[in-house]
Amino acid sequence: MPFVTKGRFDLLVEPLLELLNTSHLLTKELYNQFMNDVVTPCIAQFASSVEDDNMRKTIHNKLLILTRNSAVQVRCETINTLKACFDQVGEDYLYLVPETLPFLAELLEDSDGKVERLAHSLKKQVEELSGEGLDTYLVGE
């Protein structure tokens, strides 16, 4: 499988990740279906196809910023996308956990119950993948 070149990455990263921020353009059902069927798998595969850690870090950081979006749907689908990236890339994605922790701490205390549940699910997934508990790292956040 050919990996994503830097030129292709630069062309694709912004428009691809911006698709997560389109909840206002679609009904809730259509947005969720579009995210689940198209956008989330595409972003996870994109992260998996990138060889360079800096490019993967760019994707991840842009996703983390989207977890602070004012729209609950965007936060939820962004968490689902982060989960898909951890799942698709696997252990090679664990180096991004330290910068994830402050965002995860915020999400675990989100005012929306669904966001909070998804954040707990992401936390559990990362703990299982790493074999290490995250609670001690989240305490000071």
PDB file of C-alpha atoms in Angstrom:
ATOM      1  CA  MET A   1       0.000   0.000   0.000  1.00  0.00           C
ATOM      2  CA  PRO A   2       1.466   3.384  -0.942  1.00  0.00           C
ATOM      3  CA  PHE A   3       1.815   5.785   1.934  1.00  0.00           C
ATOM      4  CA  VAL A   4       0.589   9.351   1.900  1.00  0.00           C
ATOM      5  CA  THR A   5       3.226  11.766   0.645  1.00  0.00           C
ATOM      6  CA  LYS A   6       3.807  15.137   2.322  1.00  0.00           C
ATOM      7  CA  GLY A   7       2.282  16.954  -0.656  1.00  0.00           C
ATOM      8  CA  ARG A   8      -0.870  14.854  -0.613  1.00  0.00           C
ATOM      9  CA  PHE A   9      -1.065  15.139   3.149  1.00  0.00           C
ATOM     10  CA  ASP A  10      -0.931  18.942   2.982  1.00  0.00           C
ATOM     11  CA  LEU A  11      -3.724  18.965   0.398  1.00  0.00           C
ATOM     12  CA  LEU A  12      -6.001  16.588   2.296  1.00  0.00           C
ATOM     13  CA  VAL A  13      -5.579  17.167   6.018  1.00  0.00           C
ATOM     14  CA  GLU A  14      -7.551  20.412   6.422  1.00  0.00           C
ATOM     15  CA  PRO A  15     -10.570  19.620   4.215  1.00  0.00           C
ATOM     16  CA  LEU A  16     -10.811  16.071   5.530  1.00  0.00           C
ATOM     17  CA  LEU A  17     -10.813  17.058   9.192  1.00  0.00           C
ATOM     18  CA  GLU A  18     -13.088  20.017   8.545  1.00  0.00           C
ATOM     19  CA  LEU A  19     -15.790  17.522   7.540  1.00  0.00           C
ATOM     20  CA  LEU A  20     -16.223  16.797  11.254  1.00  0.00           C
ATOM     21  CA  ASN A  21     -17.290  20.402  11.701  1.00  0.00           C
ATOM     22  CA  THR A  22     -20.303  20.173   9.363  1.00  0.00           C
ATOM     23  CA  SER A  23     -23.027  19.255  11.860  1.00  0.00           C
ATOM     24  CA  HIS A  24     -24.837  22.522  11.132  1.00  0.00           C
ATOM     25  CA  LEU A  25     -25.242  21.552   7.452  1.00  0.00           C
ATOM     26  CA  LEU A  26     -27.063  18.255   7.953  1.00  0.00           C
ATOM     27  CA  THR A  27     -29.791  16.805  10.087  1.00  0.00           C
ATOM     28  CA  LYS A  28     -28.552  15.007  13.177  1.00  0.00           C
ATOM     29  CA  GLU A  29     -29.274  11.607  11.633  1.00  0.00           C
ATOM     30  CA  LEU A  30     -27.572  12.397   8.311  1.00  0.00           C
ATOM     31  CA  TYR A  31     -24.566  13.925  10.069  1.00  0.00           C
ATOM     32  CA  ASN A  32     -24.135  10.870  12.315  1.00  0.00           C
ATOM     33  CA  GLN A  33     -24.510   8.482   9.378  1.00  0.00           C
ATOM     34  CA  PHE A  34     -22.049  10.464   7.230  1.00  0.00           C
ATOM     35  CA  MET A  35     -19.521  10.514  10.072  1.00  0.00           C
ATOM     36  CA  ASN A  36     -19.892   6.799  10.877  1.00  0.00           C
ATOM     37  CA  ASP A  37     -19.975   5.549   7.291  1.00  0.00           C
ATOM     38  CA  VAL A  38     -17.514   7.895   5.589  1.00  0.00           C
ATOM     39  CA  VAL A  39     -15.604  10.509   7.554  1.00  0.00           C
ATOM     40  CA  THR A  40     -14.435   8.615  10.654  1.00  0.00           C
ATOM     41  CA  PRO A  41     -13.203   5.549   8.721  1.00  0.00           C
ATOM     42  CA  CYS A  42     -11.517   7.829   6.177  1.00  0.00           C
ATOM     43  CA  ILE A  43      -9.668   9.843   8.835  1.00  0.00           C
ATOM     44  CA  ALA A  44      -8.609   6.680  10.684  1.00  0.00           C
ATOM     45  CA  GLN A  45      -7.281   5.159   7.462  1.00  0.00           C
ATOM     46  CA  PHE A  46      -5.567   8.445   6.617  1.00  0.00           C
ATOM     47  CA  ALA A  47      -3.816   8.414  10.022  1.00  0.00           C
ATOM     48  CA  SER A  48      -2.835   4.808   9.449  1.00  0.00           C
ATOM     49  CA  SER A  49      -1.466   5.536   5.962  1.00  0.00           C
ATOM     50  CA  VAL A  50       0.795   8.345   7.121  1.00  0.00           C
ATOM     51  CA  GLU A  51       4.357   7.171   7.754  1.00  0.00           C
ATOM     52  CA  ASP A  52       5.686  10.365   9.279  1.00  0.00           C
ATOM     53  CA  ASP A  53       4.998  10.853  13.002  1.00  0.00           C
ATOM     54  CA  ASN A  54       4.759  14.624  12.562  1.00  0.00           C
ATOM     55  CA  MET A  55       1.961  14.254  10.008  1.00  0.00           C
ATOM     56  CA  ARG A  56       0.136  11.830  12.291  1.00  0.00           C
ATOM     57  CA  LYS A  57       0.626  14.270  15.162  1.00  0.00           C
ATOM     58  CA  THR A  58      -0.887  17.052  13.025  1.00  0.00           C
ATOM     59  CA  ILE A  59      -4.005  14.960  12.427  1.00  0.00           C
ATOM     60  CA  HIS A  60      -4.262  14.118  16.104  1.00  0.00           C
ATOM     61  CA  ASN A  61      -3.795  17.694  17.302  1.00  0.00           C
ATOM     62  CA  LYS A  62      -6.465  18.949  14.920  1.00  0.00           C
ATOM     63  CA  LEU A  63      -8.816  16.274  16.268  1.00  0.00           C
ATOM     64  CA  LEU A  64      -8.029  17.304  19.837  1.00  0.00           C
ATOM     65  CA  ILE A  65      -8.911  20.920  19.046  1.00  0.00           C
ATOM     66  CA  LEU A  66     -12.241  19.747  17.611  1.00  0.00           C
ATOM     67  CA  THR A  67     -13.087  18.122  20.973  1.00  0.00           C
ATOM     68  CA  ARG A  68     -13.555  21.677  22.247  1.00  0.00           C
ATOM     69  CA  ASN A  69     -16.156  22.517  19.590  1.00  0.00           C
ATOM     70  CA  SER A  70     -19.323  24.098  20.953  1.00  0.00           C
ATOM     71  CA  ALA A  71     -21.539  21.570  19.113  1.00  0.00           C
ATOM     72  CA  VAL A  72     -22.137  18.373  21.099  1.00  0.00           C
ATOM     73  CA  GLN A  73     -22.433  16.331  17.894  1.00  0.00           C
ATOM     74  CA  VAL A  74     -19.014  17.491  16.728  1.00  0.00           C
ATOM     75  CA  ARG A  75     -17.432  16.630  20.080  1.00  0.00           C
ATOM     76  CA  CYS A  76     -19.061  13.184  20.024  1.00  0.00           C
ATOM     77  CA  GLU A  77     -18.021  12.364  16.480  1.00  0.00           C
ATOM     78  CA  THR A  78     -14.523  13.669  17.107  1.00  0.00           C
ATOM     79  CA  ILE A  79     -14.176  11.320  20.085  1.00  0.00           C
ATOM     80  CA  ASN A  80     -15.428   8.483  17.876  1.00  0.00           C
ATOM     81  CA  THR A  81     -12.804   9.458  15.308  1.00  0.00           C
ATOM     82  CA  LEU A  82     -10.051   9.504  17.930  1.00  0.00           C
ATOM     83  CA  LYS A  83     -11.172   6.043  19.023  1.00  0.00           C
ATOM     84  CA  ALA A  84     -11.060   4.852  15.416  1.00  0.00           C
ATOM     85  CA  CYS A  85      -7.538   6.249  15.002  1.00  0.00           C
ATOM     86  CA  PHE A  86      -6.297   4.456  18.117  1.00  0.00           C
ATOM     87  CA  ASP A  87      -7.981   1.296  16.867  1.00  0.00           C
ATOM     88  CA  GLN A  88      -6.734   1.547  13.272  1.00  0.00           C
ATOM     89  CA  VAL A  89      -3.165   2.634  14.005  1.00  0.00           C
ATOM     90  CA  GLY A  90      -2.806   0.630  17.210  1.00  0.00           C
ATOM     91  CA  GLU A  91       0.288   0.805  19.401  1.00  0.00           C
ATOM     92  CA  ASP A  92       2.019   3.173  16.981  1.00  0.00           C
ATOM     93  CA  TYR A  93      -0.523   5.807  18.048  1.00  0.00           C
ATOM     94  CA  LEU A  94       0.291   5.597  21.757  1.00  0.00           C
ATOM     95  CA  TYR A  95       3.047   8.222  21.589  1.00  0.00           C
ATOM     96  CA  LEU A  96       0.212  10.751  21.239  1.00  0.00           C
ATOM     97  CA  VAL A  97      -1.335   9.885  24.616  1.00  0.00           C
ATOM     98  CA  PRO A  98       0.525  12.568  26.644  1.00  0.00           C
ATOM     99  CA  GLU A  99      -0.899  15.426  24.603  1.00  0.00           C
ATOM    100  CA  THR A 100      -4.312  13.737  24.658  1.00  0.00           C
ATOM    101  CA  LEU A 101      -4.561  13.721  28.451  1.00  0.00           C
ATOM    102  CA  PRO A 102      -5.544  17.387  29.061  1.00  0.00           C
ATOM    103  CA  PHE A 103      -8.280  17.135  26.419  1.00  0.00           C
ATOM    104  CA  LEU A 104      -9.462  13.798  27.781  1.00  0.00           C
ATOM    105  CA  ALA A 105      -9.630  15.255  31.286  1.00  0.00           C
ATOM    106  CA  GLU A 106     -11.908  18.023  29.971  1.00  0.00           C
ATOM    107  CA  LEU A 107     -14.083  15.562  28.066  1.00  0.00           C
ATOM    108  CA  LEU A 108     -14.475  13.340  31.130  1.00  0.00           C
ATOM    109  CA  GLU A 109     -16.106  16.325  32.845  1.00  0.00           C
ATOM    110  CA  ASP A 110     -18.142  17.537  29.863  1.00  0.00           C
ATOM    111  CA  SER A 111     -21.575  18.959  30.624  1.00  0.00           C
ATOM    112  CA  ASP A 112     -23.134  16.584  28.082  1.00  0.00           C
ATOM    113  CA  GLY A 113     -23.636  13.024  29.291  1.00  0.00           C
ATOM    114  CA  LYS A 114     -23.054  11.428  25.886  1.00  0.00           C
ATOM    115  CA  VAL A 115     -19.732  13.229  25.458  1.00  0.00           C
ATOM    116  CA  GLU A 116     -18.705  12.128  28.937  1.00  0.00           C
ATOM    117  CA  ARG A 117     -19.640   8.473  28.221  1.00  0.00           C
ATOM    118  CA  LEU A 118     -17.701   8.504  24.954  1.00  0.00           C
ATOM    119  CA  ALA A 119     -14.713  10.029  26.749  1.00  0.00           C
ATOM    120  CA  HIS A 120     -14.796   7.206  29.309  1.00  0.00           C
ATOM    121  CA  SER A 121     -14.924   4.727  26.443  1.00  0.00           C
ATOM    122  CA  LEU A 122     -11.895   6.385  24.808  1.00  0.00           C
ATOM    123  CA  LYS A 123     -10.041   6.324  28.123  1.00  0.00           C
ATOM    124  CA  LYS A 124     -10.771   2.623  28.549  1.00  0.00           C
ATOM    125  CA  GLN A 125      -9.651   1.890  24.976  1.00  0.00           C
ATOM    126  CA  VAL A 126      -6.344   3.719  25.461  1.00  0.00           C
ATOM    127  CA  GLU A 127      -5.776   1.954  28.776  1.00  0.00           C
ATOM    128  CA  GLU A 128      -6.371  -1.431  27.162  1.00  0.00           C
ATOM    129  CA  LEU A 129      -4.103  -0.611  24.236  1.00  0.00           C
ATOM    130  CA  SER A 130      -1.298   0.682  26.454  1.00  0.00           C
ATOM    131  CA  GLY A 131      -1.765  -1.784  29.297  1.00  0.00           C
ATOM    132  CA  GLU A 132      -1.540   1.148  31.698  1.00  0.00           C
ATOM    133  CA  GLY A 133      -4.137   3.032  33.740  1.00  0.00           C
ATOM    134  CA  LEU A 134      -4.557   6.717  33.016  1.00  0.00           C
ATOM    135  CA  ASP A 135      -6.146   7.834  36.297  1.00  0.00           C
ATOM    136  CA  THR A 136      -2.849   8.907  37.881  1.00  0.00           C
ATOM    137  CA  TYR A 137      -2.104  11.084  34.851  1.00  0.00           C
ATOM    138  CA  LEU A 138      -5.564  12.629  34.778  1.00  0.00           C
ATOM    139  CA  VAL A 139      -5.627  13.638  38.469  1.00  0.00           C
ATOM    140  CA  GLY A 140      -3.728  16.899  38.102  1.00  0.00           C
ATOM    141  CA  GLU A 141      -5.497  17.938  34.900  1.00  0.00           C
TER     142      GLU A 141
END
